[in-house]
Structure formats: C-alpha cells, structure tokens
C-alpha cells in the first residue's frame, strides 16, 4: 500500500518539478506560491483565472477507502466531472477508491499534511484529527434525514468551518447515507429485546457507551471480521447504514433490520486547507460551486439507493422492523450518557450550538 502511495506522490512531484517547480498535489503552468507570497491566492487580487479568462492547470489526487459503488465515490466523481468541464479541462481529479492510497487514518493524515489533495470519509473518521466531530456521535440527534441535511447547510456549517481550518482541512461538502441501523438475528421491538445481545460496534468510545447504555453488549470489532462473526454466531448483530449492509452482503447473514436511526452516517468531502487557500478567487469559487452541486447530487443518489437497498434486504428474506415512537424516545433518553461524555470532552458551547441549530430547522 505504501509503495502505491509513494509511487503516486513521486509521480505528482515529478510532474510539478518538470512543469513549473510547484508544490505536490498540483501541477501546471501557474502553480500557486505560498499564500503570503501570492496576492491572488491571498484574495488580494482579481485572480489569475479572471485575468486570463481561463483557469490554472491542476491535477488533484482524491483518496478514499470505500468502493466505487458508494455515495462517497459518486460525490467525488461528480465533482471531478463538473470541475473538469467548467475549467475547460484545466483542472483534473484522479480518484483512488478502495484504500489504494492507504487506510482511513493514513490518507486523512496525508490530506491534512498536503501530500494528498482531497479525501472523503465520514465524520467519525475525522475525530482523531478534529476531535470536535464527536458531536455527531451523539445518538438520536436528528428526527429525520431532511433535518440533518438542513443543519449541515445552515449557519452551523460556519462554526464547523473554523474548526476544520484549524485542523488543516477545508470541508467542500457533506452528504450522507441516511442513518445507521441495527441488524440482528433476533427481533427487536423494545429495549428489553436488546438485553445481552452482542452487537458489533466501531472502536469508538461514544458508540460503545451508547449500546451498553441501552442494554446490549457492545462488541468492538474490525469491519472486515463482521461477516464471519455474524455467520459463526460470535456476534448477534451490528449497526451500519443500508449502503454498508448491502455493500458487504450482511443481509445474507442477518434476519432482521431494526430502524433505530441512531446516528446519521454523515459523509465528508474535504480538501487540504493550504491548497484551498492558495487558489485564486475564481478557481476557489469554481471549487465551491462544483462541490455544492456534487453534494446535492450525492444526496439524491443516497435517497434512491436507500430505497433500492431496502428492497435488496427484503428480497434476501430480512424483515425490516419499524420501532414505535415511544421506543425511539426511550433510546434518546438512554443516549444522554453519551451527550454528557461529549460535553465533557468538547465543551458545552459547541454542543449547545449544534442543538440550537437543530431546533432552528425543525
């Protein structure tokens, strides 16, 4: 894996040095200098694109661990198509799915440092780099997907923007794969049905605390081991969005899908902040425009795919259980222990801003 990453980065550096001596991750006849040395990059000029009527040449690298069938890939691919077309071919994006440029930690670290230009994952993946993203690990935050999307496109995004910049990234957009759901080989209609069930969770302290709080036995496990664990009965269930359930054929080894809607599966789409800030005004505006359209496109694809994934699960013999409102309310009440953890770790101010943003869009 490291050899692949090294080869890609070496090629990028070679192109940059041959073309103009620019920085890694971008190439062309007008590679940006450091912001302090480049008036256009600092926003103090009209920008090279406006002055020349065209855009500087860039070849950006985008990394992800997920497959080409995911919403992540669809969003980045749409962005690549749009920006290439609207820049007249001056800006290209090479996409590397399936962990070709490293695991989540490796490629995210590379985007933060600037050796990879663009990354996409989920909010939970960013917590190791930007701890404040733990706010989205608070369960049962959103009543529905529309509410979640409204918050991510509200003024609260500006709060996150400041946090992102401090962490070395520029968030180009958010999408989602709906909510994470519980799958199990045992039916769940009320909290007592969860008692003692071994539920695979991510190695995330907030997720572990939540499932233990609602009566299950949270079992941290690498995702690559989940199918076998379910097949052999070492775990009773797991939790994931429909996208991952079907993408990994979990419907073949699970009898029930319980729509707990406990955590939004928020997909992130981000760029190295230094690179973004170095762009001239016109190029930066083009990036924003194409990213916004790509995120909207991804949300449309998410809605379509969730309906298709549900049908796939039902065709495989899975029963989808819709919990009563009273049970969902109990889940939210039990989740307060996680809210307390996040408040302790990230502070009351950020949590209260998020809760206020949710109230504002209801």
Short mmCIF file of C-alpha atoms in Angstrom, two decimals:
data_model
loop_
_atom_site.label_atom_id
_atom_site.label_comp_id
_atom_site.label_asym_id
_atom_site.label_seq_id
_atom_site.Cartn_x
_atom_site.Cartn_y
_atom_site.Cartn_z
CA UNK A 1 0.00 0.00 0.00
CA UNK A 2 2.82 2.37 0.94
CA UNK A 3 4.53 1.59 -2.37
CA UNK A 4 1.39 2.65 -4.25
CA UNK A 5 1.14 5.88 -2.30
CA UNK A 6 4.84 6.56 -2.76
CA UNK A 7 4.59 5.99 -6.50
CA UNK A 8 1.62 8.31 -6.87
CA UNK A 9 3.23 11.06 -4.83
CA UNK A 10 6.54 10.66 -6.64
CA UNK A 11 4.82 10.99 -9.99
CA UNK A 12 2.96 14.06 -8.79
CA UNK A 13 6.17 15.68 -7.59
CA UNK A 14 7.92 14.85 -10.84
CA UNK A 15 5.17 16.48 -12.89
CA UNK A 16 5.25 19.56 -10.68
CA UNK A 17 9.03 19.91 -10.88
CA UNK A 18 9.04 19.43 -14.64
CA UNK A 19 6.18 21.82 -15.28
CA UNK A 20 6.99 24.68 -13.02
CA UNK A 21 8.59 23.76 -9.74
CA UNK A 22 5.19 23.88 -7.97
CA UNK A 23 4.02 22.07 -4.84
CA UNK A 24 2.98 18.40 -4.73
CA UNK A 25 -0.65 17.62 -5.46
CA UNK A 26 -0.99 20.28 -8.17
CA UNK A 27 0.65 20.91 -11.49
CA UNK A 28 0.56 23.23 -14.46
CA UNK A 29 1.82 26.47 -15.82
CA UNK A 30 0.57 28.51 -12.92
CA UNK A 31 1.07 26.53 -9.71
CA UNK A 32 0.33 28.66 -6.64
CA UNK A 33 3.03 30.00 -4.38
CA UNK A 34 2.62 30.23 -0.64
CA UNK A 35 -0.35 32.46 0.27
CA UNK A 36 1.85 35.17 1.76
CA UNK A 37 3.80 35.48 -1.50
CA UNK A 38 0.87 35.31 -3.92
CA UNK A 39 -1.51 38.25 -3.97
CA UNK A 40 -4.19 36.40 -5.92
CA UNK A 41 -4.00 33.40 -3.61
CA UNK A 42 -4.42 35.66 -0.59
CA UNK A 43 -7.58 37.11 -2.08
CA UNK A 44 -5.94 40.49 -2.68
CA UNK A 45 -6.14 40.44 -6.48
CA UNK A 46 -8.60 39.67 -9.23
CA UNK A 47 -7.21 36.15 -9.61
CA UNK A 48 -5.32 34.55 -12.46
CA UNK A 49 -8.43 32.89 -13.90
CA UNK A 50 -10.31 36.18 -14.15
CA UNK A 51 -7.34 38.00 -15.63
CA UNK A 52 -6.62 35.41 -18.32
CA UNK A 53 -10.16 34.20 -18.96
CA UNK A 54 -9.12 30.65 -18.13
CA UNK A 55 -8.11 28.58 -15.10
CA UNK A 56 -4.66 27.49 -13.96
CA UNK A 57 -3.83 23.84 -14.55
CA UNK A 58 -4.18 21.48 -11.60
CA UNK A 59 -4.13 17.72 -11.26
CA UNK A 60 -5.51 16.76 -7.86
CA UNK A 61 -5.49 13.40 -6.12
CA UNK A 62 -8.57 12.17 -4.22
CA UNK A 63 -8.43 9.23 -1.81
CA UNK A 64 -10.99 7.04 -0.03
CA UNK A 65 -11.19 3.57 1.46
CA UNK A 66 -14.67 2.80 0.15
CA UNK A 67 -15.67 1.29 -3.20
CA UNK A 68 -16.89 2.86 -6.43
CA UNK A 69 -20.49 1.89 -5.58
CA UNK A 70 -20.65 4.23 -2.57
CA UNK A 71 -22.13 7.70 -2.20
CA UNK A 72 -18.62 8.94 -1.35
CA UNK A 73 -17.30 7.91 -4.73
CA UNK A 74 -20.34 9.23 -6.59
CA UNK A 75 -19.91 12.65 -4.97
CA UNK A 76 -16.19 12.96 -5.74
CA UNK A 77 -16.67 11.60 -9.26
CA UNK A 78 -19.41 14.17 -9.94
CA UNK A 79 -17.15 16.94 -8.60
CA UNK A 80 -14.32 15.76 -10.87
CA UNK A 81 -16.61 15.76 -13.91
CA UNK A 82 -18.05 19.20 -13.19
CA UNK A 83 -14.77 20.96 -12.44
CA UNK A 84 -13.02 19.42 -15.44
CA UNK A 85 -15.83 20.52 -17.76
CA UNK A 86 -16.22 24.03 -16.33
CA UNK A 87 -12.48 24.71 -16.19
CA UNK A 88 -12.18 23.81 -19.85
CA UNK A 89 -10.08 20.79 -18.98
CA UNK A 90 -7.56 22.75 -16.89
CA UNK A 91 -8.45 21.01 -13.62
CA UNK A 92 -8.45 17.22 -13.35
CA UNK A 93 -9.01 14.95 -10.37
CA UNK A 94 -7.59 11.42 -10.15
CA UNK A 95 -9.72 9.27 -7.82
CA UNK A 96 -8.29 6.33 -5.87
CA UNK A 97 -11.05 4.28 -4.17
CA UNK A 98 -10.77 1.08 -2.14
CA UNK A 99 -7.89 2.15 0.07
CA UNK A 100 -5.36 2.34 -2.77
CA UNK A 101 -3.65 5.28 -1.05
CA UNK A 102 -3.84 3.89 2.46
CA UNK A 103 -6.37 3.25 5.18
CA UNK A 104 -8.61 5.98 6.57
CA UNK A 105 -6.05 7.22 9.08
CA UNK A 106 -3.24 7.23 6.53
CA UNK A 107 -4.99 9.08 3.73
CA UNK A 108 -6.65 11.59 6.10
CA UNK A 109 -3.28 12.38 7.61
CA UNK A 110 -1.92 12.83 4.08
CA UNK A 111 -4.70 15.31 3.21
CA UNK A 112 -4.06 17.26 6.40
CA UNK A 113 -0.33 17.40 5.62
CA UNK A 114 -0.92 18.22 1.95
CA UNK A 115 0.61 15.18 0.23
CA UNK A 116 -2.88 14.17 -0.93
CA UNK A 117 -5.27 16.90 -2.06
CA UNK A 118 -8.78 15.57 -1.43
CA UNK A 119 -10.34 12.95 0.84
CA UNK A 120 -13.76 11.56 1.66
CA UNK A 121 -14.90 9.50 4.62
CA UNK A 122 -17.38 10.01 7.43
CA UNK A 123 -17.48 12.34 10.41
CA UNK A 124 -16.41 9.60 12.82
CA UNK A 125 -13.22 9.11 10.79
CA UNK A 126 -12.22 12.74 11.41
CA UNK A 127 -12.46 12.58 15.21
CA UNK A 128 -8.80 11.50 15.54
CA UNK A 129 -7.77 14.65 13.63
CA UNK A 130 -10.54 17.07 14.57
CA UNK A 131 -11.97 15.87 17.93
CA UNK A 132 -14.94 18.25 17.75
CA UNK A 133 -16.58 15.98 15.17
CA UNK A 134 -17.52 13.77 18.12
CA UNK A 135 -20.67 15.92 18.37
CA UNK A 136 -22.14 13.84 15.54
CA UNK A 137 -21.59 10.67 17.57
CA UNK A 138 -24.29 11.81 19.97
CA UNK A 139 -27.13 9.35 19.22
CA UNK A 140 -30.67 10.23 18.20
CA UNK A 141 -29.82 13.84 17.34
CA UNK A 142 -31.97 14.16 14.24
CA UNK A 143 -35.63 13.31 13.74
CA UNK A 144 -35.11 12.62 10.03
CA UNK A 145 -32.64 12.95 7.16
CA UNK A 146 -34.04 16.28 5.97
CA UNK A 147 -33.41 17.79 9.40
CA UNK A 148 -29.82 16.51 9.38
CA UNK A 149 -29.14 17.94 5.92
CA UNK A 150 -30.69 21.28 6.85
CA UNK A 151 -28.33 21.63 9.82
CA UNK A 152 -25.27 20.77 7.72
CA UNK A 153 -26.28 23.51 5.27
CA UNK A 154 -27.15 26.07 7.94
CA UNK A 155 -25.04 28.70 9.70
CA UNK A 156 -23.71 25.88 11.85
CA UNK A 157 -21.53 24.94 8.88
CA UNK A 158 -19.62 28.19 9.50
CA UNK A 159 -18.87 27.02 13.05
CA UNK A 160 -17.53 23.78 11.63
CA UNK A 161 -15.59 25.72 9.00
CA UNK A 162 -13.45 27.45 11.62
CA UNK A 163 -12.81 24.13 13.34
CA UNK A 164 -11.88 22.47 10.04
CA UNK A 165 -9.41 25.21 9.10
CA UNK A 166 -7.68 24.85 12.45
CA UNK A 167 -7.44 21.12 11.76
CA UNK A 168 -5.86 21.61 8.33
CA UNK A 169 -8.80 20.88 6.04
CA UNK A 170 -11.43 22.73 4.04
CA UNK A 171 -14.79 20.95 4.03
CA UNK A 172 -16.07 21.10 0.46
CA UNK A 173 -19.38 19.49 1.29
CA UNK A 174 -21.39 16.97 3.28
CA UNK A 175 -23.58 14.18 2.05
CA UNK A 176 -24.96 11.14 3.83
CA UNK A 177 -26.09 7.56 3.52
CA UNK A 178 -29.11 8.12 5.71
CA UNK A 179 -28.94 6.77 9.25
CA UNK A 180 -27.09 3.86 10.76
CA UNK A 181 -29.44 0.98 11.58
CA UNK A 182 -29.27 -2.10 13.78
CA UNK A 183 -29.18 -5.54 12.14
CA UNK A 184 -29.66 -8.69 14.21
CA UNK A 185 -30.59 -12.34 14.14
CA UNK A 186 -33.02 -11.64 16.96
CA UNK A 187 -36.12 -9.45 16.61
CA UNK A 188 -36.12 -6.14 18.50
CA UNK A 189 -39.36 -4.33 19.24
CA UNK A 190 -38.49 -2.85 22.63
CA UNK A 191 -35.38 -2.11 24.67
CA UNK A 192 -35.65 -5.28 26.70
CA UNK A 193 -35.18 -7.29 23.47
CA UNK A 194 -31.64 -5.89 23.25
CA UNK A 195 -30.62 -7.24 26.64
CA UNK A 196 -27.38 -9.18 26.32
CA UNK A 197 -27.25 -9.09 22.53
CA UNK A 198 -23.65 -8.92 21.32
CA UNK A 199 -23.69 -6.00 18.89
CA UNK A 200 -20.58 -5.22 16.87
CA UNK A 201 -19.66 -1.54 17.06
CA UNK A 202 -16.84 0.63 15.80
CA UNK A 203 -13.87 1.15 18.11
CA UNK A 204 -15.39 4.43 19.22
CA UNK A 205 -15.95 5.15 22.94
CA UNK A 206 -19.20 7.03 22.33
CA UNK A 207 -20.69 4.21 20.27
CA UNK A 208 -19.60 1.63 22.84
CA UNK A 209 -21.15 3.62 25.69
CA UNK A 210 -24.44 4.02 23.82
CA UNK A 211 -25.00 0.35 23.06
CA UNK A 212 -24.09 -0.65 26.59
CA UNK A 213 -26.46 2.02 27.94
CA UNK A 214 -29.43 0.63 26.03
CA UNK A 215 -28.80 -2.88 27.33
CA UNK A 216 -26.77 -4.55 24.58
CA UNK A 217 -23.26 -5.94 24.94
CA UNK A 218 -21.20 -3.62 22.74
CA UNK A 219 -18.51 -5.63 20.95
CA UNK A 220 -15.80 -3.59 19.17
CA UNK A 221 -14.57 -5.39 16.06
CA UNK A 222 -12.87 -4.57 12.78
CA UNK A 223 -15.42 -4.35 9.98
CA UNK A 224 -13.53 -6.92 7.91
CA UNK A 225 -14.36 -9.51 10.58
CA UNK A 226 -18.09 -8.76 10.87
CA UNK A 227 -19.49 -11.05 8.14
CA UNK A 228 -17.66 -14.06 9.55
CA UNK A 229 -18.63 -13.11 13.10
CA UNK A 230 -22.31 -12.99 12.16
CA UNK A 231 -22.09 -16.18 10.14
CA UNK A 232 -20.46 -18.08 13.01
CA UNK A 233 -22.67 -16.54 15.68
CA UNK A 234 -19.86 -14.93 17.70
CA UNK A 235 -21.90 -11.71 17.49
CA UNK A 236 -25.67 -11.33 17.23
CA UNK A 237 -25.80 -8.14 15.22
CA UNK A 238 -24.11 -4.95 14.07
CA UNK A 239 -25.01 -1.40 13.06
CA UNK A 240 -24.44 0.34 9.74
CA UNK A 241 -26.27 2.33 7.08
CA UNK A 242 -28.11 0.36 4.40
CA UNK A 243 -25.30 1.25 2.00
CA UNK A 244 -22.80 -0.79 4.02
CA UNK A 245 -25.23 -3.54 4.93
CA UNK A 246 -25.88 -4.39 1.29
CA UNK A 247 -22.41 -3.43 0.11
CA UNK A 248 -20.99 -6.16 2.36
CA UNK A 249 -23.85 -8.67 1.92
CA UNK A 250 -24.78 -8.60 5.59
CA UNK A 251 -28.40 -9.22 4.61
CA UNK A 252 -27.30 -12.78 3.81
CA UNK A 253 -26.37 -13.49 7.44
CA UNK A 254 -28.94 -11.37 9.31
CA UNK A 255 -32.67 -11.95 9.78
CA UNK A 256 -33.79 -8.51 10.96
CA UNK A 257 -33.04 -4.86 10.28
CA UNK A 258 -34.28 -2.61 13.05
CA UNK A 259 -34.60 1.05 12.07
CA UNK A 260 -33.09 2.66 15.15
CA UNK A 261 -31.95 5.73 13.14
CA UNK A 262 -29.48 6.25 15.97
CA UNK A 263 -26.60 8.05 14.23
CA UNK A 264 -26.53 9.90 10.92
CA UNK A 265 -24.00 8.41 8.53
CA UNK A 266 -22.61 11.81 7.51
CA UNK A 267 -20.18 11.67 4.60
CA UNK A 268 -17.38 14.22 4.46
CA UNK A 269 -15.71 15.66 1.35
CA UNK A 270 -12.65 17.74 2.13
CA UNK A 271 -9.52 19.34 0.68
CA UNK A 272 -6.20 20.31 2.20
CA UNK A 273 -6.80 23.78 3.61
CA UNK A 274 -3.47 25.20 2.47
CA UNK A 275 -4.22 24.17 -1.10
CA UNK A 276 -7.72 25.65 -0.97
CA UNK A 277 -6.46 28.96 0.46
CA UNK A 278 -3.73 29.14 -2.21
CA UNK A 279 -6.26 29.11 -5.07
CA UNK A 280 -7.07 32.36 -6.83
CA UNK A 281 -10.55 33.79 -6.28
CA UNK A 282 -12.09 32.41 -9.48
CA UNK A 283 -10.72 28.91 -9.01
CA UNK A 284 -11.85 28.86 -5.39
CA UNK A 285 -15.34 29.96 -6.44
CA UNK A 286 -15.41 27.22 -9.08
CA UNK A 287 -14.39 24.61 -6.49
CA UNK A 288 -17.18 25.77 -4.16
CA UNK A 289 -19.76 25.75 -6.96
CA UNK A 290 -18.87 22.28 -8.22
CA UNK A 291 -18.61 20.83 -4.72
CA UNK A 292 -22.07 22.15 -3.76
CA UNK A 293 -23.61 20.60 -6.87
CA UNK A 294 -21.77 17.33 -6.26
CA UNK A 295 -23.06 17.16 -2.65
CA UNK A 296 -26.65 17.80 -3.79
CA UNK A 297 -26.27 15.10 -6.43
CA UNK A 298 -24.94 12.68 -3.81
CA UNK A 299 -27.96 13.30 -1.57
CA UNK A 300 -30.29 12.48 -4.45
CA UNK A 301 -28.37 9.27 -5.13
CA UNK A 302 -28.49 8.42 -1.42
CA UNK A 303 -32.27 8.65 -1.32
CA UNK A 304 -32.58 6.47 -4.41
CA UNK A 305 -30.08 3.91 -3.18
CA UNK A 306 -31.60 3.52 0.29
CA UNK A 307 -34.93 2.51 -1.27
CA UNK A 308 -33.10 0.03 -3.51
CA UNK A 309 -31.05 -1.35 -0.62
CA UNK A 310 -34.16 -1.91 1.48
CA UNK A 311 -35.70 -3.93 -1.32
CA UNK A 312 -32.50 -5.97 -1.64
CA UNK A 313 -32.64 -6.79 2.07
CA UNK A 314 -36.30 -7.78 1.92
CA UNK A 315 -35.70 -9.91 -1.18
CA UNK A 316 -32.97 -11.71 0.77
CA UNK A 317 -35.52 -12.58 3.46
CA UNK A 318 -34.75 -9.85 6.01
CA UNK A 319 -37.62 -8.38 7.98
CA UNK A 320 -37.44 -4.60 8.46
CA UNK A 321 -38.78 -3.57 11.86
CA UNK A 322 -40.02 0.00 12.39
CA UNK A 323 -39.84 0.96 16.06
CA UNK A 324 -42.70 2.76 17.74
CA UNK A 325 -42.18 6.43 18.67
CA UNK A 326 -42.26 5.55 22.38
CA UNK A 327 -39.33 3.15 21.92
CA UNK A 328 -37.36 5.73 19.92
CA UNK A 329 -37.97 8.19 22.77
CA UNK A 330 -36.53 5.66 25.22
CA UNK A 331 -33.45 5.27 23.03
CA UNK A 332 -32.98 9.04 23.06
CA UNK A 333 -33.34 9.17 26.83
CA UNK A 334 -30.67 6.47 27.25
CA UNK A 335 -28.39 8.39 24.91
CA UNK A 336 -27.98 11.26 27.41
CA UNK A 337 -24.96 9.46 28.91
CA UNK A 338 -23.16 9.98 25.58
CA UNK A 339 -24.21 13.63 25.43
CA UNK A 340 -22.60 14.06 28.85
CA UNK A 341 -19.40 12.44 27.59
CA UNK A 342 -19.23 14.72 24.55
CA UNK A 343 -19.96 17.80 26.67
CA UNK A 344 -17.10 16.85 28.97
CA UNK A 345 -14.72 16.23 26.07
CA UNK A 346 -15.71 19.05 23.69
CA UNK A 347 -17.38 21.64 25.91
CA UNK A 348 -20.94 22.84 26.39
CA UNK A 349 -20.68 25.71 23.89
CA UNK A 350 -20.23 23.54 20.79
CA UNK A 351 -22.88 21.02 21.85
CA UNK A 352 -25.38 23.81 22.60
CA UNK A 353 -24.72 25.45 19.21
CA UNK A 354 -25.50 22.17 17.47
CA UNK A 355 -28.67 21.59 19.49
CA UNK A 356 -29.78 25.16 18.77
CA UNK A 357 -29.14 24.66 15.05
CA UNK A 358 -31.33 21.54 15.13
CA UNK A 359 -34.14 23.43 16.87
CA UNK A 360 -33.89 26.22 14.30
CA UNK A 361 -34.54 23.90 11.33
CA UNK A 362 -37.46 21.97 12.87
#
